[in-house]
Amino acid sequence: MKSCRVSLAAAAGDEEKKMAAGKASEREEEDAPRLNAQESDTLARIDSSLFGDQRLHEDGASLKALLIKAVRCYESVIQKSEGKVDPEFFCQLGHFNLLLEEYSKALSAYQRYYSLQSDYWKNAAFLYGLGMVYFHYNAFQWAIKAFQEVLYIEPGFSRAKEIHLRLGLMFKVNTDYESSLKHFQLALIDSNQCTLSKAEIQFHIAHLYEIQKRYRTAKEAYESLLQTENLPAQVKAATLQQLGWMHHTVEQLGDKANKDSYAIQCLQKSLEADPNSGQSWYFLGRCYSSIGKVQDAFISYRQSIDKSEASADTWCSIGVLYQQQNQPMDALQAYICAVQLDHSHAAAWMDLGTLYESCNQPQDAIKCYINATRSKTCTNTAALAARIKYLQAQFCNLQHNSLQSKSKMLPSIEEAWSLPIPAELTSRQGVQSAGMQACKPHPGSSGASHGSGQSLPPHMSALDQAEGQTSPAKRKRTASPAKSSESWSNNPAQTQTPNWYLSPQKLQLLEQLRVNRAALKPAQLQMLEQLEAQLSAMNLHQQQMRNSSSGQIRPSLTNGPSAESSLPAHTAPRSPALRPPWPFLPSPAPRTAPQPSPSVGNNHTPGSRSNRDVPYLQPNTLPHKCTSPGEAWKSQQHLNSSQGLQKSPGSQSACPNGDRHLSSSASADGSHNQVGHSSTTPSDPSEPAVNHLSSSSPSSASSPASSSLHTATSGAPTGTAPTKESAATQGNASTATNHHSPHCSLTPASPTARSADNPQLSALLGGKDGLAASSMVNHVHSSGVSSPVSALFTTSPSPRSIEPTGSLNEPGSATPGPPPTVTVNGSGGGACSEDSRSPLKAEPPELCIRAPHRPAHSSSTVSIYPTSADVLKACRNLGKNGLSSSSILLNKCPPPRLPPPPSPPLPKDKLNPPTPSIYLENKRDAFFPPLHQFCTNPSNPVTVIRGLAGALKLDLGLFSTKTLVEANPEHLVEVRTQLCQPADENWDASGTRKQWRCESSRSYTTIAKFAQYQAASFQESLREENEKKGQKELSNEMTSSDSVSSRRKGPLKQIKFGTNIDVSDEKKWKLQLQELSKLPAFARVVSAGNLLSHVGYSILGMNTVQLFMKVPGSRTPGHQKHNNFCAVNINIGPGDCEWFAVPEPYWGVMSEFCEKNNINFLKGSWWPNLEDLYESNVPVYRFIQRPGDLVWLNTGTVHWVQAIGWCNNISWNVGPLTAYQYKLAVERYEWNKLQSVKSVVPMVHLSWNMARNIKVSDHKLFEMIKFCLLRTLKQCQSIKEALVAAGKETIWHRRSRDEPAHYCTICEVEVFNLLFVTSDSYSRKSCVVHCQDCARKGSGDLDGFVVLEQFKMEDLMHIYDQFSLAPALHSSSS
C-alpha cells in the first residue's frame, strides 16, 4: 500500500532536504504522545456505541482528553507506518473522532477502514458510527441503510433503541409513516436508554396516528400521554397544542361547539405550560376567530407575532379578521405583509384579490389572482384562471374615462407594496438589535380605533412608522410585485419623489394601454410610448438612488413573485459546521434556519408548519455526549440563536431532484405552521402543528439553541389541497428528505451477475462439483440471531476492487475517499467467509496500542453433511471455547443487497419486447409438459396463455358478477377509491403533475352493493356513448381531445375498485373452486409440486383464490408478489385488462426509483412513469389480457395492471419446485428482514415442511433447503443453551394441526420452535409471541416471559438426518 504521506523532498531525491525531513521526523516521533497499558485497555473498550450514551457524559473531561491523545497517537502511527496498519486502526480512529464530534475526520477514517476491510459488514460498531456520521450530514438515504444493516447482522446491538429512534425520525421526515411508526414502537418497548424519553417517543407515535388520519386513535394516545405522571412541561405543552388544534380542525371528533370549546381549553392549558409558544397563540387566535371573538383573536395573533418571528400565516389571518370587520385598508396592509414575507403564499394573494374585487378594483385583483396561480401548490388554478378571464373581459369593456373619474377605495398593489407595516403588530420580544428595541411601540400606542363594536385597531400612519422600521416583516420586504412598481424606493416616506415620476393614475393608465395595445388608436399609441419612456427613466433613476444609498440593487420581481424568482434572504448566519468533504454526498444543509422549499398551497407558507408536519428531531439536537432523558442535550456551536432559527422565505432552495435540504435548526417555540384563512370557507381538519420535544436542563437553558421545543419539519405529502381557511396544508414546506446525489452509486464494489443457477451458491454449499463432505462452515460469535437462511444468497464485495480516492494525507486530514455507502445488491449465493484478508503490520515497539476487545473466532467447524448430532456437538463446543453461552453462535452473513441493473444495458429498440404468448386449441395443449417448462423458464418474465378457458371448457360464468351476487351477496369487498386516468400516465389529484405515487383510499362494502356500482357505472357509460353517437365525427374528435386535455389539466374522475375478495371458503364457493381443478397441475391452487401447498395453512391471496371486480380505470399498482412467488391471473371478462411487466433482474432499479420518489417499494403504492424506465434502459412488457386469457407471472416479475373495460379477475400464487424459485423466495425473505417488513411466507417453517413431505432430486434446491435446516438447528440449540445458562426452563407446547407459523408481535420476524410469550398472555391462553431479541429488550433477564417449545430437538434432528438427495427422475410430467 502506498504511503499516505510521501515526502516531496524524498521524491525529488534532494539529499539535503532528505536529511531535514529525517530530522523533522525524529522531532515528530519525540513529540508524538505514547499510550500506556492502562490507557490502551481503556481505549480498546471504546467504540461508536458510546456515542449518545450516558457513560460518555459521566466522565466527559478525562475521556475527552484521552480521546484527543489517542487520535494524535494513532495518526502518528499511521503516518510512520505509511498507512500500512491493521484496518482496525482506522475503524478505532473513526470511533474516537466521532466521539469528539469531528465528523469529517471520522468519515475519512471510516472510509479507509471500509476500503481495506473486506468483511466490514461484520463490524456493527463501524456501521453504527458510519450511520451516525451520515445522520449528522442529513444523508438519510445512507444513514437508513447503515442502521438497517446494524440491526440485520446484530439484532441485539447495545444501541438498537437509538437506531430505532433515528430510523423512526428519518422515515417520518420521508413521509413513510408506517415504517416510522414501527420503529418508534420498537424503540418504545426497549428498556434501554436513548436520546428521547419514553414520553417523547409516545408523543411521536400519537402524532403519527394523527398524520395518518387515525384521529380517534391519536386522540386516545394524546390523552393517555397527558395522564403520565411527571410529564415534562414541553411534552405537555406540545401534546395539548396538538390535541386542541386537532379538535378545531377535525370534524369527526364531535359537533363544532363542543370541539371549539375543548380546543380553546386545550390551547389555554398548553400556554400555561409554555407561555412563549407563538404557535399556540396563533392556533388560539384561529379558534377565537372561528367563534366570532374578534378582539380575543386579534390579541392572540399579536401575542403570536410578539412571541415568535413574523409569519405570513399570522398576517394573512389578521387580514381576514380585518376584512370580516369591514376594515379594508387594515386588511390590505396585513395581506401585503403576508405576501412580502412569503411571495408564493397563495391564500394571501387570493384573499388580497378578493379584497380588491370587493372594492371594485379589478385590475389589482387580476394581478393578485395571477400571483396566486404562480404558487406551485395552488389547487384551484382553473377557477382562478376563469375568474381572471372574467375580470379582464369586464375591465376591457369599461370606458377609459370612467376609469379615471373613479376614486379608488384602496391604494393600488404598487402603492400598497411600499406602505409601512402596522406598528402595533411589529413588536417582538427577544430582539437583539438595539435599534429594534428603540422603535418597539408601547402596547397602548396602537392608535385610535375606528369603526364600531368589534372594530379592530387600525394600522398606524406611514409617517408614524417611517423611521426605525426594522420589524422582521419589514426586513424581508422586496420590491413591488408589479412591473410598474419596480422603481419604488426603499423608504418612500424618507425620499422626496421627483415631480416627473409617474403617478399611480398614470401607472394604471400605462398598464391598461399595454393590455389593449393591439386595439389602440395612433394617439393612444403615442401616449403609450411616452409613458413607457418616462417609466424607463424613472426606473433608471431609482436604481441609481438605490445603488448610492445601499450599495446594492434590491431584488425586484415582475408582477409579483414567480416560481423562478429569488426570494429575499433573511437567514441566520451560516454555521461553522463541517460539510462532508467528499464529492459523493450532497452538500449538507448548513446549520442555519430551517430551509423550506416554496411549496405552498392555500394558507401555507414556507415559514409555517401544518398539523401534519413532522416533529423531527434535528441532527444537531441529538446528544453527542448523552445525558439521561431528564438532562440537557448538549448545545452545539453550529446551532444559531433563537431568532436565527426561525424559518424565513427564501432560506431554502430545492435540491436537484426535488428534495429539500434538511433543516437542522431548532426554534424555541416552533415556527408557525398554520396559515392565514379566508372568511369564505371552512378550515381543513387535517393538520395541526407540532414542535419536536427534547429535554432541557438549567445548564442549557441560557442558550437559545438548546431550546426545549424544536422546529418540526413537515412530513405531509404534497399535492393535497386544503381549502382556503385551511390551517392544514399538506405541502412539504419544510420536509427534509433524502439527498439523492447523481454521483452516488449504489452498486456493489464487485457486483456479480444473477442467474438461475448461481455458481456462488454452489460454491458456498459444496463447491463447483457439488457439495463435498469436507465443506466447512465457520462459526463466529454473534450477539444476535442471523436468519437460518441468510447465508444462501449474500455476498461480500471485495475491497480489492475499490480504489480509495482519498486518504488520511496527514493527521486530521478531512479528505476522505469514496463513501462507504453501504451498498446493496440482491445477488444470491455468497459465502459467509470469515477471512478478513486485512494487512496486519507490526506495531512500533515503543507504543502500547491494543486492538479492541472482540470475541475470538472459534476454530470449530461444521460440515454441511454432518449428522444432526455432530451439528449440536459442534455448537456445544463453540460454547466451551471461551464464548458466552448466551450468544447466538451463527455465521454472520453480508446483508442482502440491491441488484445492479443487468449489463450491458439493452439498446433502446429492445425496451418494448414482445410478450411471450401461447395459443391453446384443446385440452391436450394445456397439459403438454413443455408449456410448464416454458412458463417457469427464468428467461420469460411473463407469459400469456390465450384461449385457455375455451380449451379447458372452463365455466367463467361462475365468477361473473351476477353469479357472485346470487351466491354470497353479503360477502366482504375491500374498495379502493382511485383516479381514472390513462394507463400509461399517473397524475396527482389535481391533474397537473405526473408522479410515481399512486393515491387511493380504502373502504369496505359487500358484493351486492359493489355490483350495483359496477352496473350503474356501465349504464352511465352507455348513456354517454349514445350521446356521442348523435354528434358529428369532427365534434367527436374535438370532444375526445378536450376530454384528454381536461383529464390532464384538471381534477380527475374518481372510480371504485373492488379488490382482495376472499374466495377460499369451500362451503361458500364450492362450485367455483371445483371449476379451477380443471387447470393443468402447475397452475392449480393446490398441487404437490406447489411450494405454497406445503405451508400447512392458508395464506389469503397466496395459496387461496382472490377475486377482483373492476370498472374501467381500476388499477393494481406496481409490485412483486410476496416472497417473489409466481402468480396466475385469469380474466373473467367481459372487458379487457392492460398489463405492464418488468423482468425480475430490474427490481433494484425499480426500488431506487421508488426511493427517489419517496415511496416504500415493498409497502407503498406506486405507478411507474414509463419515460423514467425507458431513460434507464428498463424493458417493459405491455400487453392486453382478454376474457379467458391466463397470465403467468414468473418468479419476481414486477408488474402493474389497469382495467380497460368492466371485468372480474381471479388470481392466486404458485411456487414451482425449483431452485430458482426457492432462492428468490429466500432472497426476498432476507431483504424483508433488512427492511423491517413482514414476510408473508414463513420460509423456515416452509423449509422444514418440505423436508418432511417431499423428496428433492434437484441438487441445488436440496443444498439450499439442507443449509436452512442446518442453520435452524444451530439457532435452536444456541437459544436453548442460553436459556439453560440463564436458568430459564422451556414449556412443551405441541404444535396443533393447521397452526399458522408464528411471527414476533413487535418486529414481525418469523419465530420458529422456541416462542417467547408474555406471561400474562400465556395465562390467558392468547400467546403474544416475541422473538428472543425483542423479549430481551423488554426484559434483560426474561422476567415476565415464558418460553414455549413446539418441536423436540430429537424430532428436528430426525427430520434433518432423513432429508437426503433423491435420485433424479428421467421422465418428466406436468
PDB file of C-alpha atoms in Angstrom, residues 312-479:
ATOM      1  CA  ALA A 312     -47.111  35.080   6.686  1.00  0.00           C
ATOM      2  CA  ASP A 313     -49.799  32.803   8.068  1.00  0.00           C
ATOM      3  CA  THR A 314     -50.454  35.072  11.013  1.00  0.00           C
ATOM      4  CA  TRP A 315     -50.542  38.206   8.845  1.00  0.00           C
ATOM      5  CA  CYS A 316     -52.964  36.530   6.450  1.00  0.00           C
ATOM      6  CA  SER A 317     -55.212  35.571   9.354  1.00  0.00           C
ATOM      7  CA  ILE A 318     -55.079  39.128  10.665  1.00  0.00           C
ATOM      8  CA  GLY A 319     -56.056  40.354   7.212  1.00  0.00           C
ATOM      9  CA  VAL A 320     -59.061  38.066   7.177  1.00  0.00           C
ATOM     10  CA  LEU A 321     -60.027  39.342  10.605  1.00  0.00           C
ATOM     11  CA  TYR A 322     -59.880  42.959   9.410  1.00  0.00           C
ATOM     12  CA  GLN A 323     -61.783  42.103   6.241  1.00  0.00           C
ATOM     13  CA  GLN A 324     -64.516  40.444   8.254  1.00  0.00           C
ATOM     14  CA  GLN A 325     -64.777  43.606  10.321  1.00  0.00           C
ATOM     15  CA  ASN A 326     -65.076  45.766   7.191  1.00  0.00           C
ATOM     16  CA  GLN A 327     -61.708  47.452   7.661  1.00  0.00           C
ATOM     17  CA  PRO A 328     -60.344  47.074   4.114  1.00  0.00           C
ATOM     18  CA  MET A 329     -57.313  49.351   4.491  1.00  0.00           C
ATOM     19  CA  ASP A 330     -56.065  47.463   7.527  1.00  0.00           C
ATOM     20  CA  ALA A 331     -56.796  44.161   5.803  1.00  0.00           C
ATOM     21  CA  LEU A 332     -54.827  45.342   2.782  1.00  0.00           C
ATOM     22  CA  GLN A 333     -51.745  46.109   4.816  1.00  0.00           C
ATOM     23  CA  ALA A 334     -51.927  42.784   6.655  1.00  0.00           C
ATOM     24  CA  TYR A 335     -52.179  40.873   3.365  1.00  0.00           C
ATOM     25  CA  ILE A 336     -49.263  42.868   1.963  1.00  0.00           C
ATOM     26  CA  CYS A 337     -47.201  41.863   4.994  1.00  0.00           C
ATOM     27  CA  ALA A 338     -48.097  38.233   4.342  1.00  0.00           C
ATOM     28  CA  VAL A 339     -47.088  38.226   0.686  1.00  0.00           C
ATOM     29  CA  GLN A 340     -43.921  40.177   1.389  1.00  0.00           C
ATOM     30  CA  LEU A 341     -42.902  37.564   3.954  1.00  0.00           C
ATOM     31  CA  ASP A 342     -43.833  34.762   1.551  1.00  0.00           C
ATOM     32  CA  HIS A 343     -44.098  35.716  -2.104  1.00  0.00           C
ATOM     33  CA  SER A 344     -45.860  32.471  -3.002  1.00  0.00           C
ATOM     34  CA  HIS A 345     -48.482  32.477  -0.253  1.00  0.00           C
ATOM     35  CA  ALA A 346     -51.410  31.559  -2.454  1.00  0.00           C
ATOM     36  CA  ALA A 347     -54.063  32.139   0.195  1.00  0.00           C
ATOM     37  CA  ALA A 348     -52.882  35.666   0.934  1.00  0.00           C
ATOM     38  CA  TRP A 349     -52.785  36.527  -2.773  1.00  0.00           C
ATOM     39  CA  MET A 350     -56.302  35.143  -3.263  1.00  0.00           C
ATOM     40  CA  ASP A 351     -57.644  36.935  -0.221  1.00  0.00           C
ATOM     41  CA  LEU A 352     -55.978  40.138  -1.391  1.00  0.00           C
ATOM     42  CA  GLY A 353     -57.537  39.682  -4.815  1.00  0.00           C
ATOM     43  CA  THR A 354     -60.923  39.131  -3.233  1.00  0.00           C
ATOM     44  CA  LEU A 355     -60.440  42.307  -1.206  1.00  0.00           C
ATOM     45  CA  TYR A 356     -59.600  44.357  -4.300  1.00  0.00           C
ATOM     46  CA  GLU A 357     -62.516  42.862  -6.169  1.00  0.00           C
ATOM     47  CA  SER A 358     -64.902  43.768  -3.343  1.00  0.00           C
ATOM     48  CA  CYS A 359     -63.584  47.334  -3.567  1.00  0.00           C
ATOM     49  CA  ASN A 360     -64.244  47.427  -7.328  1.00  0.00           C
ATOM     50  CA  GLN A 361     -60.586  47.483  -8.351  1.00  0.00           C
ATOM     51  CA  PRO A 362     -60.486  44.624 -10.881  1.00  0.00           C
ATOM     52  CA  GLN A 363     -57.074  45.439 -12.312  1.00  0.00           C
ATOM     53  CA  ASP A 364     -55.374  44.989  -8.928  1.00  0.00           C
ATOM     54  CA  ALA A 365     -57.486  41.879  -8.260  1.00  0.00           C
ATOM     55  CA  ILE A 366     -56.258  40.388 -11.544  1.00  0.00           C
ATOM     56  CA  LYS A 367     -52.634  40.889 -10.539  1.00  0.00           C
ATOM     57  CA  CYS A 368     -53.206  39.232  -7.194  1.00  0.00           C
ATOM     58  CA  TYR A 369     -55.003  36.263  -8.736  1.00  0.00           C
ATOM     59  CA  ILE A 370     -52.193  35.836 -11.263  1.00  0.00           C
ATOM     60  CA  ASN A 371     -49.665  35.747  -8.433  1.00  0.00           C
ATOM     61  CA  ALA A 372     -51.808  33.159  -6.642  1.00  0.00           C
ATOM     62  CA  THR A 373     -51.778  30.909  -9.697  1.00  0.00           C
ATOM     63  CA  ARG A 374     -47.979  31.047  -9.743  1.00  0.00           C
ATOM     64  CA  SER A 375     -47.820  29.165  -6.476  1.00  0.00           C
ATOM     65  CA  LYS A 376     -46.811  25.608  -7.242  1.00  0.00           C
ATOM     66  CA  THR A 377     -49.395  24.103  -4.920  1.00  0.00           C
ATOM     67  CA  CYS A 378     -52.297  26.362  -5.773  1.00  0.00           C
ATOM     68  CA  THR A 379     -55.083  23.827  -6.128  1.00  0.00           C
ATOM     69  CA  ASN A 380     -57.823  25.930  -7.694  1.00  0.00           C
ATOM     70  CA  THR A 381     -55.800  27.223 -10.616  1.00  0.00           C
ATOM     71  CA  ALA A 382     -58.596  26.518 -13.069  1.00  0.00           C
ATOM     72  CA  ALA A 383     -61.155  28.514 -11.081  1.00  0.00           C
ATOM     73  CA  LEU A 384     -58.713  31.386 -10.671  1.00  0.00           C
ATOM     74  CA  ALA A 385     -57.928  31.364 -14.391  1.00  0.00           C
ATOM     75  CA  ALA A 386     -61.631  31.592 -15.190  1.00  0.00           C
ATOM     76  CA  ARG A 387     -62.018  34.425 -12.713  1.00  0.00           C
ATOM     77  CA  ILE A 388     -59.067  36.273 -14.250  1.00  0.00           C
ATOM     78  CA  LYS A 389     -60.566  35.936 -17.719  1.00  0.00           C
ATOM     79  CA  TYR A 390     -63.899  37.236 -16.464  1.00  0.00           C
ATOM     80  CA  LEU A 391     -62.321  40.244 -14.769  1.00  0.00           C
ATOM     81  CA  GLN A 392     -60.172  41.012 -17.810  1.00  0.00           C
ATOM     82  CA  ALA A 393     -63.197  40.942 -20.072  1.00  0.00           C
ATOM     83  CA  GLN A 394     -65.096  43.121 -17.638  1.00  0.00           C
ATOM     84  CA  PHE A 395     -62.182  45.505 -17.355  1.00  0.00           C
ATOM     85  CA  CYS A 396     -61.753  45.880 -21.119  1.00  0.00           C
ATOM     86  CA  ASN A 397     -65.406  46.751 -21.526  1.00  0.00           C
ATOM     87  CA  LEU A 398     -65.131  49.708 -19.161  1.00  0.00           C
ATOM     88  CA  GLN A 399     -64.601  53.090 -20.694  1.00  0.00           C
ATOM     89  CA  HIS A 400     -61.230  54.708 -20.157  1.00  0.00           C
ATOM     90  CA  ASN A 401     -62.771  57.960 -18.970  1.00  0.00           C
ATOM     91  CA  SER A 402     -64.950  56.304 -16.402  1.00  0.00           C
ATOM     92  CA  LEU A 403     -61.870  54.584 -15.012  1.00  0.00           C
ATOM     93  CA  GLN A 404     -60.041  57.823 -14.461  1.00  0.00           C
ATOM     94  CA  SER A 405     -63.015  59.522 -12.893  1.00  0.00           C
ATOM     95  CA  LYS A 406     -63.491  56.788 -10.299  1.00  0.00           C
ATOM     96  CA  SER A 407     -61.857  57.287  -6.954  1.00  0.00           C
ATOM     97  CA  LYS A 408     -60.101  54.221  -5.614  1.00  0.00           C
ATOM     98  CA  MET A 409     -61.109  52.911  -2.235  1.00  0.00           C
ATOM     99  CA  LEU A 410     -57.721  51.226  -1.697  1.00  0.00           C
ATOM    100  CA  PRO A 411     -54.203  52.021  -2.893  1.00  0.00           C
ATOM    101  CA  SER A 412     -53.127  50.002  -5.901  1.00  0.00           C
ATOM    102  CA  ILE A 413     -50.951  46.959  -5.360  1.00  0.00           C
ATOM    103  CA  GLU A 414     -47.897  49.003  -6.353  1.00  0.00           C
ATOM    104  CA  GLU A 415     -48.671  51.701  -3.828  1.00  0.00           C
ATOM    105  CA  ALA A 416     -49.620  49.237  -1.123  1.00  0.00           C
ATOM    106  CA  TRP A 417     -46.345  47.365  -1.540  1.00  0.00           C
ATOM    107  CA  SER A 418     -44.396  50.322  -0.156  1.00  0.00           C
ATOM    108  CA  LEU A 419     -46.716  51.102   2.759  1.00  0.00           C
ATOM    109  CA  PRO A 420     -45.244  50.611   6.242  1.00  0.00           C
ATOM    110  CA  ILE A 421     -46.189  47.735   8.485  1.00  0.00           C
ATOM    111  CA  PRO A 422     -48.721  48.352  11.258  1.00  0.00           C
ATOM    112  CA  ALA A 423     -46.937  49.426  14.392  1.00  0.00           C
ATOM    113  CA  GLU A 424     -48.926  47.574  16.962  1.00  0.00           C
ATOM    114  CA  LEU A 425     -48.085  44.210  15.433  1.00  0.00           C
ATOM    115  CA  THR A 426     -44.413  44.622  14.707  1.00  0.00           C
ATOM    116  CA  SER A 427     -43.091  44.403  18.244  1.00  0.00           C
ATOM    117  CA  ARG A 428     -41.327  41.257  19.165  1.00  0.00           C
ATOM    118  CA  GLN A 429     -39.761  40.047  22.346  1.00  0.00           C
ATOM    119  CA  GLY A 430     -36.166  38.983  22.493  1.00  0.00           C
ATOM    120  CA  VAL A 431     -34.984  41.315  19.756  1.00  0.00           C
ATOM    121  CA  GLN A 432     -31.223  41.594  19.819  1.00  0.00           C
ATOM    122  CA  SER A 433     -30.935  44.806  17.862  1.00  0.00           C
ATOM    123  CA  ALA A 434     -30.839  47.964  19.985  1.00  0.00           C
ATOM    124  CA  GLY A 435     -32.481  49.816  17.148  1.00  0.00           C
ATOM    125  CA  MET A 436     -35.394  47.439  17.256  1.00  0.00           C
ATOM    126  CA  GLN A 437     -35.698  47.913  20.989  1.00  0.00           C
ATOM    127  CA  ALA A 438     -35.761  51.659  20.476  1.00  0.00           C
ATOM    128  CA  CYS A 439     -38.588  51.577  17.985  1.00  0.00           C
ATOM    129  CA  LYS A 440     -40.661  48.926  19.721  1.00  0.00           C
ATOM    130  CA  PRO A 441     -44.073  50.542  20.313  1.00  0.00           C
ATOM    131  CA  HIS A 442     -45.844  50.630  23.608  1.00  0.00           C
ATOM    132  CA  PRO A 443     -48.867  48.335  23.789  1.00  0.00           C
ATOM    133  CA  GLY A 444     -51.082  51.315  24.297  1.00  0.00           C
ATOM    134  CA  SER A 445     -49.799  53.230  21.308  1.00  0.00           C
ATOM    135  CA  SER A 446     -51.677  51.343  18.689  1.00  0.00           C
ATOM    136  CA  GLY A 447     -53.696  54.345  17.692  1.00  0.00           C
ATOM    137  CA  ALA A 448     -57.365  55.139  17.963  1.00  0.00           C
ATOM    138  CA  SER A 449     -59.802  52.520  16.894  1.00  0.00           C
ATOM    139  CA  HIS A 450     -62.206  53.288  14.184  1.00  0.00           C
ATOM    140  CA  GLY A 451     -65.390  51.543  13.357  1.00  0.00           C
ATOM    141  CA  SER A 452     -67.857  50.354  15.911  1.00  0.00           C
ATOM    142  CA  GLY A 453     -68.484  47.325  18.016  1.00  0.00           C
ATOM    143  CA  GLN A 454     -65.810  44.741  17.416  1.00  0.00           C
ATOM    144  CA  SER A 455     -63.747  47.023  15.223  1.00  0.00           C
ATOM    145  CA  LEU A 456     -60.036  46.272  15.439  1.00  0.00           C
ATOM    146  CA  PRO A 457     -57.256  48.806  15.970  1.00  0.00           C
ATOM    147  CA  PRO A 458     -56.187  50.300  12.644  1.00  0.00           C
ATOM    148  CA  HIS A 459     -52.698  50.467  11.276  1.00  0.00           C
ATOM    149  CA  MET A 460     -50.611  53.477  12.150  1.00  0.00           C
ATOM    150  CA  SER A 461     -49.996  56.047   9.517  1.00  0.00           C
ATOM    151  CA  ALA A 462     -46.982  55.988   7.265  1.00  0.00           C
ATOM    152  CA  LEU A 463     -45.454  58.988   9.000  1.00  0.00           C
ATOM    153  CA  ASP A 464     -45.668  57.290  12.367  1.00  0.00           C
ATOM    154  CA  GLN A 465     -43.682  54.384  11.077  1.00  0.00           C
ATOM    155  CA  ALA A 466     -41.391  55.999   8.569  1.00  0.00           C
ATOM    156  CA  GLU A 467     -38.443  55.933  10.916  1.00  0.00           C
ATOM    157  CA  GLY A 468     -36.934  52.981  12.630  1.00  0.00           C
ATOM    158  CA  GLN A 469     -38.978  50.428  10.764  1.00  0.00           C
ATOM    159  CA  THR A 470     -36.969  47.314  11.431  1.00  0.00           C
ATOM    160  CA  SER A 471     -39.504  44.628  12.135  1.00  0.00           C
ATOM    161  CA  PRO A 472     -38.898  41.157  10.791  1.00  0.00           C
ATOM    162  CA  ALA A 473     -41.546  41.642   8.191  1.00  0.00           C
ATOM    163  CA  LYS A 474     -40.081  44.929   7.061  1.00  0.00           C
ATOM    164  CA  ARG A 475     -36.620  43.458   6.848  1.00  0.00           C
ATOM    165  CA  LYS A 476     -37.917  40.824   4.473  1.00  0.00           C
ATOM    166  CA  ARG A 477     -39.572  43.179   2.053  1.00  0.00           C
ATOM    167  CA  THR A 478     -38.571  43.395  -1.541  1.00  0.00           C
ATOM    168  CA  ALA A 479     -39.652  45.479  -4.450  1.00  0.00           C
TER     169      ALA A 479
END
